[in-house]
Structure formats: C-alpha cells, structure tokens
C-alpha cells in the first residue's frame, strides 16, 4: 500500500474552481489527500467513497443542491462527516441539510483556521472508529478460532451469538441458534424443556461448576459436551467442549 492510500482524504464538491484550489492548498498542509468535484455528477462518479472522512459540499451546484445530493452521499459514505458550504442568505436551507444528516456548515468566506480545526476533530473521530473496528475484528477472529465452542447471551433480549466452533460442533448455523428457544429445541430436541429447566436452575445458582450435557447435532449424532457458564451482569458466556471421546475412555 502506498503512502497516498494511508492519507486521510477530503472531497470538496463546489463549482467555484478558485475556492476549490484555495481550500485544497490549505488542507494539504495538514497532510490530507484532496479530491475535487465541480458538480454533483462529477462527485458521484467515483468508487472510493470509503476513503473520505470528510466531504465539503457546496449548498448550490449547477446540477443539484446539498439537499438532493446529501442523501446519496450519506448512503455512499456513511462514516464521512459532511460540511455544507453556504452563504448567510441560504442559512435556513443549510439548517435543513443538517437535519437530514450533515454534521455542520461553513459560511462563506470560509475561515481557514475554523475549517482546519473542524476537520482535525473529524479526522480524530475517524481514527478512533478505525481503531475500534480493528479491535472488534481482532476479538471476533480470536473468539471464532477458539478450540472450544463459545456463545454470548444477552439476558435482557435472550439473543445468543455463537462462534464458528459451535457451528462446527452442532451442524447448525448461528442464525439457527439465535435465542434460547432455538438453542434448546435444536440441540436437545424432545428433551428441550427438561434441559432448559435444568439450565435455568443452574444459572440461578451462578454456574458453580462445569456440567456434562447430552447434545444432538443436526444430523442426529449424539455427543457429550462439557458446559461452563459465566455471569456478567446482564450477559452470559457459555463454553462448550466435545468430551465424548474422553468420557468413553474414562
């Protein structure tokens, strides 16, 4: 990857070439990559929307205006902060754009220091979002590749999220094990009510120790699983390990 691709990018959409050049010259001093479009059609004619952390959008364009264009831009670049460039006379329409999703507006003539400060804040927000996404991806990778099956349970909603190992153990997809009813019905079948009552009883006592349970895969194969549960306020974590061979050996 080149150094240019690492640069945070700003898209300027304005039909005034001199204003675009002036803003580009100022913003390049802060290390941003600057792309320019002089019309709505030119702005939409691109595929690199995920590059932009900020978009400067002129209130009036030859072939559109900020209200009409804003909805499309928000769909194409959901994370980008949109700042509407406007004159004082258009302030009421600009406020309408903000109600539709624009983050802020810039009054002409644009104050360079104010603009740079606003973009610095948006760039920092983008960096924080990227770091959170990277950590989430790392955590998801780690959980998916655990040797044991793992499930996250939201006690308020009953939603269950499972890792890849649970899918491999059971033959069911995560969507098919998405809540308590689906979980017990799929894995315990005719004994679903019995096992659910036992689970609720054990949970009330705080999952004191691991327990052995008989489970059944989608294909009907029975296996012995060691189940460990952990309580965290309104959440639970379950760990499931296939111990069939160990139990047979013992």
XYZ file of N, CA and C in Angstrom:
750
model
N 0.850 -1.196 0.000
C 0.000 0.000 0.000
C 0.884 1.244 0.000
N 0.514 2.226 -0.808
C 1.324 3.425 -0.929
C 1.016 4.399 0.186
N 1.895 5.364 0.346
C 1.702 6.372 1.381
C 0.459 7.196 1.118
N 0.130 7.434 -0.203
C -1.048 8.223 -0.542
C -2.311 7.553 -0.002
N -2.362 6.194 -0.071
C -3.541 5.483 0.389
C -3.708 5.579 1.900
N -2.618 5.849 2.599
C -2.699 5.982 4.043
C -3.220 7.356 4.449
N -3.178 8.320 3.546
C -3.581 9.677 3.892
C -5.084 9.762 4.121
N -5.510 10.456 5.173
C -6.942 10.743 5.307
C -7.372 11.648 4.149
N -8.533 11.374 3.559
C -8.944 12.064 2.338
C -10.173 12.940 2.570
N -10.183 14.073 1.870
C -11.299 15.014 1.902
C -11.780 15.227 0.471
N -13.091 15.204 0.274
C -13.683 15.506 -1.026
C -14.319 16.881 -0.962
N -13.929 17.767 -1.899
C -14.518 19.105 -1.997
C -15.446 19.120 -3.204
N -16.711 19.417 -2.971
C -17.701 19.478 -4.056
C -18.187 20.915 -4.154
N -17.677 21.658 -5.141
C -18.016 23.076 -5.286
C -17.766 23.478 -6.730
N -18.630 24.336 -7.292
C -18.479 24.728 -8.695
C -17.558 25.927 -8.869
N -16.947 26.392 -7.808
C -16.006 27.511 -7.885
C -14.582 26.955 -7.889
N -13.914 26.901 -9.050
C -12.570 26.313 -9.129
C -11.561 27.032 -8.236
N -11.686 28.352 -8.130
C -10.731 29.104 -7.308
C -10.874 28.746 -5.820
N -12.122 28.617 -5.370
C -12.343 28.216 -3.979
C -11.780 26.817 -3.728
N -12.012 25.913 -4.679
C -11.503 24.541 -4.526
C -9.985 24.525 -4.432
N -9.333 25.293 -5.288
C -7.865 25.341 -5.265
C -7.361 25.916 -3.958
N -8.025 26.969 -3.488
C -7.607 27.604 -2.247
C -7.751 26.653 -1.060
N -8.901 25.976 -0.983
C -9.121 25.037 0.120
C -8.159 23.854 0.035
N -7.927 23.362 -1.182
C -7.011 22.230 -1.349
C -5.611 22.597 -0.901
N -5.165 23.791 -1.262
C -3.821 24.232 -0.879
C -3.689 24.305 0.645
N -4.715 24.808 1.307
C -4.676 24.942 2.762
C -4.695 23.562 3.438
N -5.583 22.689 2.968
C -5.781 21.409 3.649
C -4.646 20.421 3.394
N -3.953 20.568 2.262
C -2.812 19.692 2.006
C -1.693 19.935 3.015
N -1.664 21.146 3.582
C -0.651 21.443 4.599
C -0.839 20.573 5.846
N -2.080 20.090 6.065
C -2.365 19.236 7.216
C -2.231 17.757 6.879
N -1.729 17.455 5.686
C -1.464 16.065 5.326
C -2.635 15.324 4.726
N -3.717 16.050 4.358
C -4.866 15.379 3.776
C -4.688 15.191 2.270
N -5.241 14.116 1.763
C -5.375 13.961 0.315
C -6.669 14.656 -0.101
N -6.608 15.492 -1.116
C -7.760 16.293 -1.529
C -8.231 15.866 -2.909
N -9.517 15.520 -3.011
C -10.168 15.284 -4.303
C -11.203 16.378 -4.510
N -11.381 16.778 -5.779
C -12.266 17.908 -6.091
C -13.282 17.484 -7.137
N -14.536 17.924 -6.963
C -15.589 17.752 -7.959
C -16.309 19.080 -8.099
N -16.584 19.502 -9.339
C -17.234 20.788 -9.589
C -18.724 20.671 -9.891
N -19.273 19.458 -9.766
C -20.704 19.251 -9.986
C -21.134 18.003 -9.231
N -22.440 17.821 -9.103
C -22.957 16.631 -8.431
C -22.608 15.378 -9.224
N -22.744 15.465 -10.557
C -22.431 14.309 -11.397
C -20.974 13.901 -11.250
N -20.081 14.890 -11.217
C -18.662 14.599 -11.064
C -18.380 14.023 -9.677
N -19.081 14.506 -8.680
C -18.877 13.993 -7.323
C -19.296 12.529 -7.221
N -20.414 12.173 -7.836
C -20.927 10.813 -7.738
C -20.181 9.826 -8.615
N -19.389 10.332 -9.553
C -18.665 9.467 -10.486
C -17.350 9.000 -9.875
N -17.432 8.195 -8.820
C -16.238 7.676 -8.154
C -16.628 6.440 -7.343
N -15.634 5.624 -7.030
C -15.871 4.395 -6.271
C -15.170 4.408 -4.920
N -14.361 5.428 -4.656
C -13.508 5.429 -3.464
C -14.156 6.135 -2.279
N -15.450 5.952 -2.068
C -16.155 6.690 -1.021
C -15.644 6.358 0.378
N -15.178 5.143 0.579
C -14.697 4.771 1.918
C -13.401 5.492 2.287
N -12.749 6.134 1.308
C -11.510 6.873 1.601
C -11.767 8.156 2.385
N -12.962 8.716 2.253
C -13.199 10.075 2.751
C -13.686 10.069 4.200
N -13.021 10.859 5.023
C -13.514 11.066 6.384
C -14.335 12.347 6.451
N -14.213 13.221 5.431
C -14.976 14.473 5.405
C -15.269 14.869 3.961
N -16.435 15.490 3.773
C -16.845 15.974 2.451
C -17.349 17.408 2.620
N -16.753 18.330 1.865
C -17.184 19.725 1.862
C -18.133 19.897 0.686
N -19.386 20.206 0.966
C -20.435 20.194 -0.051
C -21.043 21.579 -0.219
N -20.912 22.124 -1.424
C -21.489 23.438 -1.710
C -23.010 23.355 -1.645
N -23.610 24.376 -1.077
C -25.067 24.409 -0.937
C -25.766 24.405 -2.289
N -25.189 25.102 -3.292
C -25.788 25.154 -4.624
C -24.774 24.681 -5.663
N -25.211 23.765 -6.515
C -24.370 23.235 -7.593
C -25.107 23.403 -8.919
N -24.372 23.383 -10.035
C -25.034 23.591 -11.334
C -26.126 22.567 -11.621
N -25.960 21.336 -11.160
C -26.899 20.265 -11.492
C -27.606 19.685 -10.268
N -27.476 20.316 -9.101
C -28.120 19.786 -7.907
C -27.970 20.796 -6.775
N -28.334 20.364 -5.572
C -28.074 21.165 -4.377
C -27.798 20.220 -3.219
N -27.423 20.775 -2.089
C -26.985 19.943 -0.969
C -28.092 19.030 -0.458
N -29.335 19.502 -0.514
C -30.443 18.692 -0.016
C -30.602 17.437 -0.873
N -30.581 17.625 -2.198
C -30.768 16.499 -3.109
C -29.591 15.531 -3.063
N -28.389 16.067 -2.933
C -27.184 15.248 -3.013
C -26.834 14.578 -1.690
N -27.264 15.181 -0.602
C -26.847 14.702 0.711
C -27.271 13.262 0.972
N -28.498 12.918 0.608
C -29.000 11.570 0.860
C -28.133 10.536 0.147
N -27.779 10.797 -1.111
C -26.936 9.853 -1.855
C -25.549 9.747 -1.241
N -24.990 10.876 -0.843
C -23.653 10.861 -0.252
C -23.651 10.077 1.056
N -24.681 10.244 1.866
C -24.745 9.546 3.147
C -24.859 8.036 2.947
N -25.491 7.608 1.866
C -25.564 6.180 1.578
C -24.226 5.642 1.088
N -23.502 6.459 0.322
C -22.235 6.014 -0.256
C -21.081 6.130 0.734
N -21.129 7.112 1.612
C -20.034 7.354 2.571
C -20.639 7.597 3.948
N -21.154 6.530 4.543
C -21.918 6.665 5.789
C -21.097 7.250 6.925
N -19.778 6.995 6.939
C -18.948 7.466 8.045
C -18.385 8.869 7.827
N -18.487 9.379 6.618
C -17.884 10.679 6.322
C -18.703 11.818 6.933
N -17.998 12.792 7.496
C -18.655 13.993 8.008
C -18.882 14.961 6.842
N -20.116 15.404 6.667
C -20.456 16.324 5.578
C -20.614 17.733 6.140
N -19.841 18.679 5.592
C -19.934 20.079 5.969
C -20.460 20.853 4.767
N -21.577 21.530 4.940
C -22.202 22.265 3.847
C -21.599 23.661 3.769
N -21.140 24.038 2.564
C -20.592 25.376 2.311
C -21.736 26.269 1.842
N -21.942 27.391 2.499
C -23.122 28.195 2.208
C -22.847 29.676 2.447
N -23.725 30.488 1.910
C -23.735 31.915 2.209
C -24.769 32.194 3.288
N -24.687 33.333 3.902
C -25.589 33.659 5.008
C -27.056 33.633 4.564
N -27.308 34.021 3.316
C -28.689 34.084 2.822
C -29.322 32.697 2.715
N -28.492 31.657 2.608
C -29.001 30.287 2.461
C -29.009 29.536 3.780
N -28.900 30.243 4.889
C -28.714 29.582 6.177
C -29.886 28.672 6.532
N -31.116 29.098 6.232
C -32.278 28.284 6.591
C -32.261 26.950 5.849
N -31.928 26.967 4.557
C -31.827 25.727 3.789
C -30.688 24.861 4.294
N -29.625 25.495 4.747
C -28.476 24.753 5.277
C -28.848 24.023 6.553
N -29.639 24.660 7.390
C -30.095 24.001 8.610
C -30.961 22.788 8.277
N -31.693 22.847 7.189
C -32.464 21.694 6.739
C -31.528 20.540 6.372
N -30.393 20.876 5.729
C -29.405 19.849 5.389
C -28.834 19.204 6.650
N -28.628 19.994 7.674
C -28.119 19.456 8.946
C -29.153 18.528 9.568
N -30.421 18.887 9.463
C -31.462 17.999 9.974
C -31.501 16.681 9.206
N -31.030 16.702 7.971
C -31.009 15.493 7.151
C -29.726 14.691 7.313
N -28.776 15.172 8.096
C -27.596 14.353 8.352
C -26.260 15.028 8.183
N -26.220 16.263 7.657
C -24.944 16.973 7.577
C -24.457 17.295 8.985
N -23.149 17.229 9.192
C -22.602 17.449 10.529
C -22.487 18.922 10.902
N -22.250 19.783 9.900
C -22.019 21.192 10.215
C -22.107 21.994 8.922
N -21.949 23.309 9.026
C -21.920 24.158 7.833
C -20.764 25.143 7.966
N -20.334 25.656 6.820
C -19.256 26.643 6.743
C -19.782 27.851 5.996
N -19.732 29.010 6.637
C -20.186 30.235 5.989
C -19.079 30.819 5.115
N -19.449 31.275 3.913
C -18.505 31.978 3.048
C -18.388 33.426 3.511
N -17.202 34.034 3.461
C -15.917 33.389 3.135
C -15.457 32.466 4.266
N -14.864 31.342 3.886
C -14.516 30.307 4.849
C -13.286 30.721 5.657
N -13.391 30.568 6.953
C -12.266 30.842 7.861
C -11.359 29.610 7.859
N -10.136 29.711 7.326
C -9.255 28.541 7.220
C -8.976 27.876 8.565
N -8.765 28.676 9.595
C -8.454 28.088 10.904
C -9.648 27.320 11.461
N -10.833 27.860 11.262
C -12.040 27.164 11.734
C -12.214 25.846 10.978
N -12.019 25.899 9.667
C -12.150 24.697 8.852
C -11.142 23.633 9.281
N -9.891 24.034 9.461
C -8.853 23.070 9.840
C -9.147 22.450 11.202
N -9.658 23.260 12.124
C -9.991 22.739 13.446
C -11.129 21.725 13.371
N -12.146 22.029 12.569
C -13.273 21.102 12.429
C -12.820 19.796 11.793
N -11.991 19.879 10.751
C -11.526 18.666 10.085
C -10.604 17.852 10.984
N -9.811 18.540 11.791
C -8.945 17.823 12.726
C -9.797 16.970 13.679
N -10.901 17.545 14.162
C -11.779 16.801 15.049
C -12.426 15.611 14.364
N -12.868 15.803 13.104
C -13.487 14.704 12.375
C -12.461 13.608 12.042
N -11.229 14.004 11.720
C -10.181 13.027 11.429
C -9.879 12.183 12.663
N -9.869 12.828 13.832
C -9.618 12.093 15.075
C -10.750 11.111 15.349
N -11.984 11.516 15.097
C -13.122 10.609 15.268
C -13.001 9.415 14.336
N -12.564 9.649 13.090
C -12.406 8.557 12.130
C -11.325 7.587 12.582
N -10.217 8.119 13.095
C -9.142 7.252 13.595
C -9.641 6.389 14.753
N -10.435 6.991 15.643
C -10.978 6.223 16.762
C -11.922 5.128 16.282
N -12.765 5.445 15.286
C -13.668 4.429 14.738
C -12.875 3.291 14.115
N -11.807 3.640 13.372
C -10.994 2.607 12.728
C -10.319 1.709 13.765
N -9.842 2.309 14.852
C -9.198 1.521 15.904
C -10.203 0.573 16.570
N -11.406 1.067 16.808
C -12.440 0.224 17.418
C -12.799 -0.930 16.496
N -12.938 -0.643 15.203
C -13.264 -1.703 14.249
C -12.154 -2.745 14.175
N -10.912 -2.269 14.215
C -9.785 -3.205 14.167
C -9.773 -4.090 15.407
N -10.010 -3.487 16.582
C -10.058 -4.284 17.808
C -11.219 -5.274 17.768
N -12.379 -4.819 17.262
C -13.529 -5.711 17.164
C -13.232 -6.886 16.233
N -12.564 -6.587 15.111
C -12.220 -7.647 14.160
C -11.239 -8.635 14.789
N -10.265 -8.124 15.541
C -9.306 -8.995 16.211
C -9.998 -9.870 17.248
N -10.907 -9.261 18.023
C -11.632 -10.017 19.038
C -12.512 -11.081 18.397
N -13.184 -10.712 17.308
C -14.041 -11.676 16.616
C -13.216 -12.827 16.059
N -12.037 -12.515 15.513
C -11.158 -13.566 14.995
C -10.736 -14.510 16.114
N -10.354 -13.938 17.254
C -9.904 -14.751 18.376
C -11.026 -15.667 18.870
N -12.242 -15.111 19.022
C -13.357 -15.908 19.525
C -13.751 -16.990 18.531
N -13.758 -16.641 17.243
C -14.136 -17.614 16.219
C -13.158 -18.778 16.152
N -11.901 -18.537 16.508
C -10.884 -19.567 16.372
C -10.508 -20.225 17.705
N -11.330 -20.021 18.744
C -11.132 -20.756 19.976
C -11.332 -22.245 19.727
N -10.567 -23.113 20.392
C -10.785 -24.553 20.220
C -12.103 -25.028 20.818
N -12.689 -24.250 21.731
C -13.977 -24.597 22.328
C -15.085 -23.781 21.683
N -16.287 -24.324 21.713
C -17.440 -23.550 21.290
C -17.719 -22.452 22.300
N -18.091 -21.283 21.836
C -18.369 -20.162 22.724
C -19.660 -19.490 22.284
N -20.459 -19.079 23.276
C -21.710 -18.386 22.986
C -21.837 -17.186 23.918
N -22.319 -16.091 23.372
C -22.606 -14.879 24.146
C -24.124 -14.765 24.256
N -24.610 -14.530 25.462
C -26.058 -14.475 25.699
C -26.419 -13.137 26.319
N -27.339 -12.430 25.701
C -27.896 -11.204 26.259
C -29.122 -11.594 27.082
N -29.047 -11.442 28.391
C -30.124 -11.906 29.263
C -31.382 -11.052 29.131
N -31.250 -9.816 28.680
C -32.419 -8.944 28.521
C -33.254 -9.341 27.310
N -32.583 -9.657 26.215
C -33.295 -9.958 24.969
C -33.378 -11.446 24.668
N -32.510 -12.242 25.309
C -32.469 -13.671 25.011
C -31.690 -14.005 23.753
N -31.078 -12.995 23.128
C -30.306 -13.223 21.901
C -29.031 -13.993 22.227
N -28.710 -14.971 21.397
C -27.497 -15.777 21.553
C -26.639 -15.617 20.303
N -25.356 -15.336 20.501
C -24.398 -15.290 19.395
C -23.351 -16.365 19.625
N -23.081 -17.154 18.620
C -22.145 -18.276 18.779
C -20.949 -18.098 17.858
N -19.847 -18.752 18.213
C -18.675 -18.696 17.351
C -18.694 -19.847 16.348
N -17.698 -19.871 15.503
C -17.646 -20.856 14.418
C -17.560 -22.284 14.956
N -16.885 -22.449 16.092
C -16.715 -23.794 16.639
C -18.057 -24.390 17.045
N -18.987 -23.597 17.567
C -20.318 -24.109 17.884
C -21.003 -24.604 16.614
N -20.873 -23.845 15.529
C -21.475 -24.269 14.262
C -20.878 -25.587 13.793
N -19.553 -25.732 13.955
C -18.890 -26.974 13.550
C -19.323 -28.144 14.427
N -19.444 -27.918 15.734
C -19.833 -28.984 16.655
C -21.258 -29.475 16.408
N -22.159 -28.540 16.138
C -23.584 -28.871 16.100
C -24.146 -29.081 14.704
N -23.486 -28.498 13.704
C -24.026 -28.556 12.354
C -25.095 -27.512 12.081
N -25.390 -26.683 13.096
C -26.373 -25.611 12.919
C -25.661 -24.281 12.709
N -26.284 -23.410 11.925
C -25.726 -22.078 11.714
C -26.017 -21.190 12.918
N -25.292 -20.084 13.016
C -25.526 -19.132 14.107
C -26.968 -18.631 14.091
N -27.534 -18.426 12.903
C -28.908 -17.931 12.800
C -29.906 -18.940 13.343
N -29.576 -20.233 13.269
C -30.488 -21.275 13.751
C -30.388 -21.494 15.261
N -29.421 -20.841 15.907
C -29.239 -20.956 17.350
C -29.304 -19.575 17.998
N -30.156 -18.723 17.457
C -30.094 -17.291 17.777
C -30.778 -16.887 19.069
N -31.523 -17.783 19.728
C -32.144 -17.449 21.013
C -32.337 -18.729 21.818
N -32.830 -18.595 23.042
C -32.966 -19.751 23.930
C -33.873 -20.819 23.334
N -35.019 -20.409 22.784
C -35.951 -21.392 22.228
C -35.294 -22.203 21.122
N -34.624 -21.512 20.208
C -33.974 -22.195 19.092
C -32.848 -23.103 19.588
N -32.084 -22.616 20.554
C -30.941 -23.374 21.078
C -31.398 -24.705 21.681
N -32.341 -24.661 22.601
C -32.762 -25.887 23.285
C -33.553 -26.803 22.361
N -34.356 -26.232 21.483
C -35.139 -27.052 20.564
C -34.225 -27.809 19.596
N -33.186 -27.142 19.094
C -32.294 -27.769 18.117
C -31.363 -28.803 18.756
N -30.759 -28.461 19.890
C -29.691 -29.292 20.439
C -30.176 -30.360 21.412
N -31.401 -30.196 21.940
C -31.903 -31.184 22.909
C -33.220 -31.814 22.478
N -33.812 -31.272 21.428
C -34.984 -31.836 20.771
C -36.080 -32.231 21.757
N -36.427 -33.528 21.865
C -37.554 -33.907 22.715
C -37.297 -33.641 24.204
N -36.017 -33.426 24.591
C -35.691 -33.143 25.993
C -35.435 -31.640 26.217
N -35.894 -30.825 25.273
C -35.621 -29.387 25.320
C -36.140 -28.751 26.614
N -37.378 -29.057 26.997
C -37.949 -28.454 28.214
C -37.178 -28.885 29.452
N -36.827 -30.153 29.499
C -36.082 -30.683 30.650
C -34.750 -29.966 30.812
N -34.017 -29.833 29.706
C -32.697 -29.210 29.789
C -32.794 -27.708 30.028
N -33.828 -27.104 29.518
C -33.965 -25.675 29.760
C -34.256 -25.401 31.234
N -35.094 -26.196 31.846
C -35.375 -26.032 33.269
C -34.108 -26.252 34.092
N -33.320 -27.272 33.719
C -32.067 -27.535 34.435
C -31.109 -26.362 34.282
N -31.021 -25.812 33.061
C -30.148 -24.659 32.816
C -30.560 -23.463 33.675
N -31.858 -23.175 33.706
C -32.326 -22.022 34.478
C -32.072 -22.205 35.969
N -32.195 -23.433 36.443
C -31.916 -23.709 37.849
C -30.444 -23.503 38.169
N -29.570 -24.014 37.296
C -28.126 -23.868 37.499
C -27.715 -22.400 37.389
N -28.306 -21.683 36.464
C -27.970 -20.270 36.277
C -28.308 -19.463 37.529
N -29.438 -19.766 38.153
C -29.823 -19.051 39.371
C -28.793 -19.243 40.476
N -28.093 -20.356 40.449
C -27.071 -20.626 41.467
C -25.695 -20.126 41.036
N -25.633 -19.547 39.832
C -24.388 -18.904 39.399
C -23.418 -19.772 38.646
N -23.885 -20.842 37.990
C -22.992 -21.713 37.203
C -21.756 -22.111 38.023
N -21.969 -22.774 39.144
C -20.880 -23.038 40.088
C -19.765 -23.882 39.496
N -20.094 -24.811 38.601
C -19.056 -25.705 38.073
C -19.459 -26.172 36.680
N -18.503 -26.703 35.912
C -18.837 -27.267 34.592
C -19.767 -28.475 34.746
N -20.591 -28.700 33.751
C -21.525 -29.821 33.766
C -21.475 -30.549 32.425
N -21.759 -31.825 32.466
C -21.832 -32.636 31.260
C -23.274 -32.687 30.786
N -23.478 -32.438 29.497
C -24.822 -32.484 28.922
C -24.778 -33.287 27.632
N -25.876 -33.957 27.342
C -26.004 -34.714 26.095
C -26.622 -33.810 25.034
N -25.920 -33.618 23.946
C -26.413 -32.792 22.852
C -26.566 -33.629 21.588
N -27.287 -33.079 20.627
C -27.511 -33.780 19.373
C -27.277 -32.812 18.211
N -26.513 -33.269 17.225
C -26.202 -32.433 16.070
C -27.376 -32.411 15.093
N -27.261 -31.568 14.082
C -28.295 -31.504 13.045
C -28.502 -32.876 12.401
N -27.410 -33.610 12.212
C -27.509 -34.925 11.578
C -27.975 -36.028 12.504
N -28.241 -35.714 13.760
C -28.740 -36.716 14.691
C -27.665 -37.391 15.531
N -26.398 -37.019 15.343
C -25.327 -37.635 16.137
C -25.386 -37.086 17.555
N -25.341 -37.980 18.533
C -25.316 -37.566 19.924
C -23.871 -37.415 20.392
N -23.611 -36.388 21.179
C -22.275 -36.216 21.743
C -22.396 -35.636 23.144
N -21.350 -35.867 23.927
C -21.319 -35.367 25.298
C -20.530 -34.069 25.309
N -21.147 -33.019 25.826
C -20.492 -31.711 25.872
C -20.271 -31.294 27.318
N -19.099 -30.734 27.556
C -18.853 -30.096 28.853
C -19.268 -28.639 28.723
N -20.213 -28.244 29.567
C -20.777 -26.899 29.508
C -20.299 -26.094 30.712
N -19.724 -24.919 30.456
C -19.338 -23.993 31.517
C -20.019 -22.664 31.250
N -20.656 -22.116 32.275
C -21.328 -20.833 32.125
C -20.742 -19.785 33.047
N -20.787 -18.517 32.595
C -20.234 -17.404 33.372
C -21.210 -16.235 33.286
N -21.476 -15.610 34.443
C -22.409 -14.496 34.508
C -21.671 -13.167 34.589
N -22.143 -12.174 33.793
C -21.589 -10.825 33.824
C -22.758 -9.850 33.750
N -23.273 -9.430 34.916
C -24.414 -8.516 34.944
C -25.560 -9.065 34.092
N -25.852 -8.412 32.963
C -26.965 -8.831 32.121
C -26.513 -9.708 30.953
N -25.328 -10.267 31.073
C -24.808 -11.083 29.987
C -24.316 -12.423 30.532
N -24.238 -13.388 29.647
C -23.668 -14.685 29.989
C -22.686 -15.101 28.897
N -21.709 -15.900 29.269
C -20.808 -16.531 28.313
C -20.852 -18.026 28.569
N -21.063 -18.784 27.507
C -21.067 -20.241 27.608
C -19.857 -20.787 26.849
N -19.226 -21.793 27.401
C -18.168 -22.530 26.718
C -18.604 -23.981 26.597
N -18.523 -24.522 25.391
C -18.977 -25.888 25.116
C -17.836 -26.664 24.470
N -17.458 -27.788 25.069
C -16.379 -28.624 24.553
C -16.894 -30.045 24.373
N -16.612 -30.635 23.222
C -16.984 -32.029 22.960
C -16.027 -32.939 23.729
N -16.546 -33.656 24.731
C -15.707 -34.548 25.549
C -16.153 -35.998 25.395
N -16.809 -36.310 24.272
C -17.344 -37.655 24.065
C -16.246 -38.703 24.157
N -15.152 -38.498 23.437
C -14.070 -39.485 23.433
C -13.431 -39.609 24.807
N -13.278 -38.509 25.511
C -12.687 -38.543 26.848
C -13.571 -39.337 27.801
N -14.890 -39.118 27.698
C -15.807 -39.839 28.570
C -15.817 -41.322 28.277
N -15.730 -41.670 27.017
C -15.685 -43.099 26.648
C -14.421 -43.752 27.166
N -13.318 -43.034 27.077
C -12.066 -43.575 27.564
C -12.114 -43.776 29.073
N -12.657 -42.773 29.765
C -12.737 -42.879 31.227
C -13.706 -43.983 31.653
